[in-house]
Amino acid sequence: MTDNPRPHTGRRRNEAARRAILDAALRLIADSEGGPVTAQAIAREAGVGKQTLYRWWSSKGAVLLDALTDHADQAAPAPDTGTLHEDLRAFIAAVFAGGRHPTTAPALRALAREAGNDPSLAQLMATFTEERRALLRDVLTRGVERGELRADQDLDLMVDQVYGVFWYRFLLGHAPLNDTVADSLADSLVGATRRA
């Protein structure tokens, strides 16, 4: 918890306060061990008033979704290197690295575990995963537009393959999520489309 409350910023969103709130939300989820994380706890951890959260977000769930999305967007943005293979390799490697991040990994595990018992968290996870899927689909769509994938390629199945590997290994922990695996998965996806 921060000892120095941040200055009052009124209705205008202060980026330092926003960043503190998002970081606090992820830390608290990661440390919660399945317990509820309240808006009051997030505000206290961030050194802001609870009213600041509700001025900028409609609910605690909106704060958590923004925190996850913000971190994922920074850690794994949609690359545009000019080739599908390099875009896939970079995106998959960044997603896998996010799954190893010391704050994000426990937060994702806690949310995935609790989503089965909490409909609002289940909706939060559904929204978050759909946003991440859309980014990867955009990468694949650019591959179609450049002629690197067939127009009739099942892009949703390709997205499922990437995130299927991620979530299976992330949740079960039976095999690594590293750059070598990211490279192999990108090779496999691009190679399969060339053979088809």
PDB file of C-alpha atoms in Angstrom:
ATOM      1  CA  MET A   1       0.000   0.000   0.000  1.00  0.00           C
ATOM      2  CA  THR A   2       1.213   3.459  -0.804  1.00  0.00           C
ATOM      3  CA  ASP A   3       1.666   5.844   2.147  1.00  0.00           C
ATOM      4  CA  ASN A   4       1.252   9.052   0.154  1.00  0.00           C
ATOM      5  CA  PRO A   5      -2.240   9.781  -1.142  1.00  0.00           C
ATOM      6  CA  ARG A   6      -2.250  11.143  -4.661  1.00  0.00           C
ATOM      7  CA  PRO A   7      -3.425  14.726  -5.216  1.00  0.00           C
ATOM      8  CA  HIS A   8      -7.100  15.308  -5.926  1.00  0.00           C
ATOM      9  CA  THR A   9      -7.605  15.580  -9.661  1.00  0.00           C
ATOM     10  CA  GLY A  10     -11.312  16.331  -9.968  1.00  0.00           C
ATOM     11  CA  ARG A  11     -13.091  14.880 -12.980  1.00  0.00           C
ATOM     12  CA  ARG A  12     -10.051  15.001 -15.249  1.00  0.00           C
ATOM     13  CA  ARG A  13      -8.355  11.627 -15.254  1.00  0.00           C
ATOM     14  CA  ASN A  14      -4.827  11.826 -13.852  1.00  0.00           C
ATOM     15  CA  GLU A  15      -2.596   9.295 -15.612  1.00  0.00           C
ATOM     16  CA  ALA A  16      -0.433   8.669 -12.532  1.00  0.00           C
ATOM     17  CA  ALA A  17      -3.526   7.930 -10.432  1.00  0.00           C
ATOM     18  CA  ARG A  18      -5.008   5.761 -13.185  1.00  0.00           C
ATOM     19  CA  ARG A  19      -1.791   3.764 -13.433  1.00  0.00           C
ATOM     20  CA  ALA A  20      -1.649   3.370  -9.632  1.00  0.00           C
ATOM     21  CA  ILE A  21      -5.238   2.077  -9.570  1.00  0.00           C
ATOM     22  CA  LEU A  22      -4.705  -0.438 -12.389  1.00  0.00           C
ATOM     23  CA  ASP A  23      -1.460  -1.711 -10.848  1.00  0.00           C
ATOM     24  CA  ALA A  24      -3.096  -1.943  -7.419  1.00  0.00           C
ATOM     25  CA  ALA A  25      -6.014  -3.943  -8.845  1.00  0.00           C
ATOM     26  CA  LEU A  26      -3.673  -6.511 -10.412  1.00  0.00           C
ATOM     27  CA  ARG A  27      -1.559  -6.785  -7.253  1.00  0.00           C
ATOM     28  CA  LEU A  28      -4.599  -7.326  -5.053  1.00  0.00           C
ATOM     29  CA  ILE A  29      -6.112  -9.970  -7.343  1.00  0.00           C
ATOM     30  CA  ALA A  30      -2.774 -11.765  -7.464  1.00  0.00           C
ATOM     31  CA  ASP A  31      -2.523 -11.731  -3.650  1.00  0.00           C
ATOM     32  CA  SER A  32      -6.194 -12.457  -2.925  1.00  0.00           C
ATOM     33  CA  GLU A  33      -5.960 -16.279  -3.003  1.00  0.00           C
ATOM     34  CA  GLY A  34      -9.541 -16.383  -4.248  1.00  0.00           C
ATOM     35  CA  GLY A  35     -10.924 -13.887  -1.739  1.00  0.00           C
ATOM     36  CA  PRO A  36     -12.981 -10.923  -2.911  1.00  0.00           C
ATOM     37  CA  VAL A  37     -11.154  -7.753  -3.889  1.00  0.00           C
ATOM     38  CA  THR A  38     -13.193  -4.684  -2.998  1.00  0.00           C
ATOM     39  CA  ALA A  39     -13.214  -1.255  -4.591  1.00  0.00           C
ATOM     40  CA  GLN A  40     -12.243   0.141  -1.187  1.00  0.00           C
ATOM     41  CA  ALA A  41      -9.188  -2.125  -1.060  1.00  0.00           C
ATOM     42  CA  ILE A  42      -8.132  -1.107  -4.575  1.00  0.00           C
ATOM     43  CA  ALA A  43      -8.502   2.589  -3.719  1.00  0.00           C
ATOM     44  CA  ARG A  44      -6.569   2.195  -0.463  1.00  0.00           C
ATOM     45  CA  GLU A  45      -3.776   0.257  -2.198  1.00  0.00           C
ATOM     46  CA  ALA A  46      -3.563   2.909  -4.916  1.00  0.00           C
ATOM     47  CA  GLY A  47      -3.627   5.818  -2.473  1.00  0.00           C
ATOM     48  CA  VAL A  48      -6.790   7.399  -3.891  1.00  0.00           C
ATOM     49  CA  GLY A  49     -10.332   7.875  -2.676  1.00  0.00           C
ATOM     50  CA  LYS A  50     -12.965   5.252  -3.480  1.00  0.00           C
ATOM     51  CA  GLN A  51     -14.990   7.939  -5.261  1.00  0.00           C
ATOM     52  CA  THR A  52     -12.137   8.289  -7.770  1.00  0.00           C
ATOM     53  CA  LEU A  53     -12.720   4.707  -8.931  1.00  0.00           C
ATOM     54  CA  TYR A  54     -16.431   5.288  -9.444  1.00  0.00           C
ATOM     55  CA  ARG A  55     -15.829   8.614 -11.164  1.00  0.00           C
ATOM     56  CA  TRP A  56     -13.660   6.930 -13.796  1.00  0.00           C
ATOM     57  CA  TRP A  57     -15.111   3.391 -13.913  1.00  0.00           C
ATOM     58  CA  SER A  58     -18.679   2.158 -13.620  1.00  0.00           C
ATOM     59  CA  SER A  59     -17.856  -0.780 -11.340  1.00  0.00           C
ATOM     60  CA  LYS A  60     -15.076  -2.720  -9.663  1.00  0.00           C
ATOM     61  CA  GLY A  61     -15.322  -5.221 -12.525  1.00  0.00           C
ATOM     62  CA  ALA A  62     -14.674  -2.421 -15.016  1.00  0.00           C
ATOM     63  CA  VAL A  63     -11.505  -1.507 -13.076  1.00  0.00           C
ATOM     64  CA  LEU A  64     -10.310  -5.120 -13.149  1.00  0.00           C
ATOM     65  CA  LEU A  65     -11.081  -5.477 -16.860  1.00  0.00           C
ATOM     66  CA  ASP A  66      -9.247  -2.239 -17.632  1.00  0.00           C
ATOM     67  CA  ALA A  67      -6.274  -3.394 -15.541  1.00  0.00           C
ATOM     68  CA  LEU A  68      -6.025  -6.720 -17.368  1.00  0.00           C
ATOM     69  CA  THR A  69      -6.583  -5.187 -20.793  1.00  0.00           C
ATOM     70  CA  ASP A  70      -4.119  -2.372 -20.179  1.00  0.00           C
ATOM     71  CA  HIS A  71      -1.397  -4.767 -19.080  1.00  0.00           C
ATOM     72  CA  ALA A  72      -2.085  -7.166 -21.949  1.00  0.00           C
ATOM     73  CA  ASP A  73      -2.061  -4.315 -24.490  1.00  0.00           C
ATOM     74  CA  GLN A  74       1.333  -3.192 -23.217  1.00  0.00           C
ATOM     75  CA  ALA A  75       2.779  -6.696 -22.924  1.00  0.00           C
ATOM     76  CA  ALA A  76       1.344  -8.147 -26.144  1.00  0.00           C
ATOM     77  CA  PRO A  77       0.302  -5.495 -28.669  1.00  0.00           C
ATOM     78  CA  ALA A  78      -0.701  -6.591 -32.158  1.00  0.00           C
ATOM     79  CA  PRO A  79       2.525  -6.397 -34.188  1.00  0.00           C
ATOM     80  CA  ASP A  80       2.711  -5.461 -37.864  1.00  0.00           C
ATOM     81  CA  THR A  81       6.159  -6.490 -39.081  1.00  0.00           C
ATOM     82  CA  GLY A  82       5.054  -6.983 -42.678  1.00  0.00           C
ATOM     83  CA  THR A  83       4.946 -10.792 -42.611  1.00  0.00           C
ATOM     84  CA  LEU A  84       2.435 -13.135 -41.051  1.00  0.00           C
ATOM     85  CA  HIS A  85       5.073 -15.491 -39.682  1.00  0.00           C
ATOM     86  CA  GLU A  86       6.931 -12.722 -37.836  1.00  0.00           C
ATOM     87  CA  ASP A  87       3.688 -11.143 -36.599  1.00  0.00           C
ATOM     88  CA  LEU A  88       2.506 -14.485 -35.238  1.00  0.00           C
ATOM     89  CA  ARG A  89       5.845 -15.291 -33.654  1.00  0.00           C
ATOM     90  CA  ALA A  90       6.044 -11.886 -31.954  1.00  0.00           C
ATOM     91  CA  PHE A  91       2.427 -11.933 -30.768  1.00  0.00           C
ATOM     92  CA  ILE A  92       2.548 -15.478 -29.425  1.00  0.00           C
ATOM     93  CA  ALA A  93       5.889 -14.874 -27.676  1.00  0.00           C
ATOM     94  CA  ALA A  94       4.465 -11.738 -26.012  1.00  0.00           C
ATOM     95  CA  VAL A  95       1.309 -13.573 -24.873  1.00  0.00           C
ATOM     96  CA  PHE A  96       3.422 -16.371 -23.430  1.00  0.00           C
ATOM     97  CA  ALA A  97       5.681 -13.838 -21.679  1.00  0.00           C
ATOM     98  CA  GLY A  98       2.576 -12.266 -20.138  1.00  0.00           C
ATOM     99  CA  GLY A  99       1.687 -15.679 -18.735  1.00  0.00           C
ATOM    100  CA  ARG A 100       5.038 -15.711 -16.944  1.00  0.00           C
ATOM    101  CA  HIS A 101       4.814 -12.133 -15.603  1.00  0.00           C
ATOM    102  CA  PRO A 102       4.971 -12.112 -11.773  1.00  0.00           C
ATOM    103  CA  THR A 103       1.874  -9.898 -11.386  1.00  0.00           C
ATOM    104  CA  THR A 104      -0.245 -10.896 -14.361  1.00  0.00           C
ATOM    105  CA  ALA A 105       0.123 -14.658 -14.016  1.00  0.00           C
ATOM    106  CA  PRO A 106      -1.288 -14.934 -10.477  1.00  0.00           C
ATOM    107  CA  ALA A 107      -4.039 -12.430 -11.290  1.00  0.00           C
ATOM    108  CA  LEU A 108      -5.121 -14.441 -14.350  1.00  0.00           C
ATOM    109  CA  ARG A 109      -5.011 -17.686 -12.365  1.00  0.00           C
ATOM    110  CA  ALA A 110      -7.127 -16.197  -9.574  1.00  0.00           C
ATOM    111  CA  LEU A 111      -9.680 -14.805 -12.021  1.00  0.00           C
ATOM    112  CA  ALA A 112      -9.872 -18.041 -14.013  1.00  0.00           C
ATOM    113  CA  ARG A 113     -10.337 -20.028 -10.797  1.00  0.00           C
ATOM    114  CA  GLU A 114     -13.021 -17.747  -9.393  1.00  0.00           C
ATOM    115  CA  ALA A 115     -14.891 -17.181 -12.669  1.00  0.00           C
ATOM    116  CA  GLY A 116     -16.627 -20.535 -12.221  1.00  0.00           C
ATOM    117  CA  ASN A 117     -18.271 -19.302  -9.011  1.00  0.00           C
ATOM    118  CA  ASP A 118     -18.844 -15.633  -9.806  1.00  0.00           C
ATOM    119  CA  PRO A 119     -20.943 -14.661 -12.858  1.00  0.00           C
ATOM    120  CA  SER A 120     -19.557 -11.111 -12.898  1.00  0.00           C
ATOM    121  CA  LEU A 121     -15.986 -12.432 -12.996  1.00  0.00           C
ATOM    122  CA  ALA A 122     -16.997 -14.943 -15.671  1.00  0.00           C
ATOM    123  CA  GLN A 123     -18.285 -12.042 -17.785  1.00  0.00           C
ATOM    124  CA  LEU A 124     -15.083 -10.114 -17.098  1.00  0.00           C
ATOM    125  CA  MET A 125     -12.968 -13.031 -18.315  1.00  0.00           C
ATOM    126  CA  ALA A 126     -15.185 -13.518 -21.374  1.00  0.00           C
ATOM    127  CA  THR A 127     -14.801  -9.865 -22.337  1.00  0.00           C
ATOM    128  CA  PHE A 128     -11.045  -9.898 -21.731  1.00  0.00           C
ATOM    129  CA  THR A 129     -10.462 -13.078 -23.748  1.00  0.00           C
ATOM    130  CA  GLU A 130     -12.651 -11.823 -26.601  1.00  0.00           C
ATOM    131  CA  GLU A 131     -10.637  -8.611 -26.795  1.00  0.00           C
ATOM    132  CA  ARG A 132      -7.387 -10.594 -26.918  1.00  0.00           C
ATOM    133  CA  ARG A 133      -8.792 -12.954 -29.546  1.00  0.00           C
ATOM    134  CA  ALA A 134      -9.833  -9.984 -31.697  1.00  0.00           C
ATOM    135  CA  LEU A 135      -6.263  -8.643 -31.694  1.00  0.00           C
ATOM    136  CA  LEU A 136      -4.876 -11.972 -32.898  1.00  0.00           C
ATOM    137  CA  ARG A 137      -7.637 -12.245 -35.485  1.00  0.00           C
ATOM    138  CA  ASP A 138      -6.564  -8.825 -36.814  1.00  0.00           C
ATOM    139  CA  VAL A 139      -3.020 -10.166 -37.252  1.00  0.00           C
ATOM    140  CA  LEU A 140      -4.378 -13.129 -39.210  1.00  0.00           C
ATOM    141  CA  THR A 141      -6.705 -10.925 -41.273  1.00  0.00           C
ATOM    142  CA  ARG A 142      -3.702  -8.890 -42.399  1.00  0.00           C
ATOM    143  CA  GLY A 143      -2.138 -12.181 -43.493  1.00  0.00           C
ATOM    144  CA  VAL A 144      -5.195 -12.861 -45.650  1.00  0.00           C
ATOM    145  CA  GLU A 145      -5.058  -9.339 -47.102  1.00  0.00           C
ATOM    146  CA  ARG A 146      -1.371  -9.793 -48.014  1.00  0.00           C
ATOM    147  CA  GLY A 147      -2.089 -13.154 -49.635  1.00  0.00           C
ATOM    148  CA  GLU A 148      -0.203 -15.144 -46.975  1.00  0.00           C
ATOM    149  CA  LEU A 149      -3.359 -17.009 -45.944  1.00  0.00           C
ATOM    150  CA  ARG A 150      -6.188 -18.290 -48.102  1.00  0.00           C
ATOM    151  CA  ALA A 151      -9.354 -16.209 -48.002  1.00  0.00           C
ATOM    152  CA  ASP A 152     -11.312 -19.265 -46.809  1.00  0.00           C
ATOM    153  CA  GLN A 153      -8.876 -20.036 -43.963  1.00  0.00           C
ATOM    154  CA  ASP A 154     -10.646 -20.659 -40.635  1.00  0.00           C
ATOM    155  CA  LEU A 155      -9.129 -17.780 -38.654  1.00  0.00           C
ATOM    156  CA  ASP A 156     -11.125 -18.547 -35.509  1.00  0.00           C
ATOM    157  CA  LEU A 157      -9.690 -22.059 -35.431  1.00  0.00           C
ATOM    158  CA  MET A 158      -6.177 -20.615 -35.724  1.00  0.00           C
ATOM    159  CA  VAL A 159      -6.929 -18.245 -32.837  1.00  0.00           C
ATOM    160  CA  ASP A 160      -8.227 -21.212 -30.816  1.00  0.00           C
ATOM    161  CA  GLN A 161      -4.994 -23.081 -31.463  1.00  0.00           C
ATOM    162  CA  VAL A 162      -2.869 -20.235 -30.104  1.00  0.00           C
ATOM    163  CA  TYR A 163      -4.981 -19.582 -27.039  1.00  0.00           C
ATOM    164  CA  GLY A 164      -5.692 -23.271 -26.534  1.00  0.00           C
ATOM    165  CA  VAL A 165      -1.957 -23.908 -26.147  1.00  0.00           C
ATOM    166  CA  PHE A 166      -1.625 -20.862 -23.903  1.00  0.00           C
ATOM    167  CA  TRP A 167      -4.475 -21.646 -21.502  1.00  0.00           C
ATOM    168  CA  TYR A 168      -3.799 -25.385 -21.379  1.00  0.00           C
ATOM    169  CA  ARG A 169      -0.143 -24.907 -20.466  1.00  0.00           C
ATOM    170  CA  PHE A 170      -0.823 -21.847 -18.314  1.00  0.00           C
ATOM    171  CA  LEU A 171      -3.457 -23.540 -16.140  1.00  0.00           C
ATOM    172  CA  LEU A 172      -1.935 -27.013 -15.958  1.00  0.00           C
ATOM    173  CA  GLY A 173       1.704 -25.990 -15.899  1.00  0.00           C
ATOM    174  CA  HIS A 174       2.781 -29.265 -17.487  1.00  0.00           C
ATOM    175  CA  ALA A 175       4.965 -27.687 -20.198  1.00  0.00           C
ATOM    176  CA  PRO A 176       6.692 -24.362 -20.804  1.00  0.00           C
ATOM    177  CA  LEU A 177       5.363 -21.185 -22.377  1.00  0.00           C
ATOM    178  CA  ASN A 178       8.560 -19.775 -23.807  1.00  0.00           C
ATOM    179  CA  ASP A 179       9.978 -18.313 -27.013  1.00  0.00           C
ATOM    180  CA  THR A 180      10.913 -21.736 -28.365  1.00  0.00           C
ATOM    181  CA  VAL A 181       7.315 -22.909 -28.066  1.00  0.00           C
ATOM    182  CA  ALA A 182       6.077 -19.613 -29.566  1.00  0.00           C
ATOM    183  CA  ASP A 183       8.379 -20.099 -32.570  1.00  0.00           C
ATOM    184  CA  SER A 184       7.249 -23.709 -33.038  1.00  0.00           C
ATOM    185  CA  LEU A 185       3.581 -22.769 -32.822  1.00  0.00           C
ATOM    186  CA  ALA A 186       3.991 -19.936 -35.344  1.00  0.00           C
ATOM    187  CA  ASP A 187       5.895 -22.312 -37.682  1.00  0.00           C
ATOM    188  CA  SER A 188       3.172 -24.929 -37.299  1.00  0.00           C
ATOM    189  CA  LEU A 189       0.330 -22.514 -38.052  1.00  0.00           C
ATOM    190  CA  VAL A 190       1.970 -20.912 -41.065  1.00  0.00           C
ATOM    191  CA  GLY A 191       3.271 -24.261 -42.344  1.00  0.00           C
ATOM    192  CA  ALA A 192      -0.150 -25.872 -42.074  1.00  0.00           C
ATOM    193  CA  THR A 193      -1.743 -23.108 -44.124  1.00  0.00           C
ATOM    194  CA  ARG A 194       0.903 -23.500 -46.842  1.00  0.00           C
ATOM    195  CA  ARG A 195       0.318 -27.258 -47.025  1.00  0.00           C
ATOM    196  CA  ALA A 196      -3.468 -26.887 -47.199  1.00  0.00           C
TER     197      ALA A 196
END
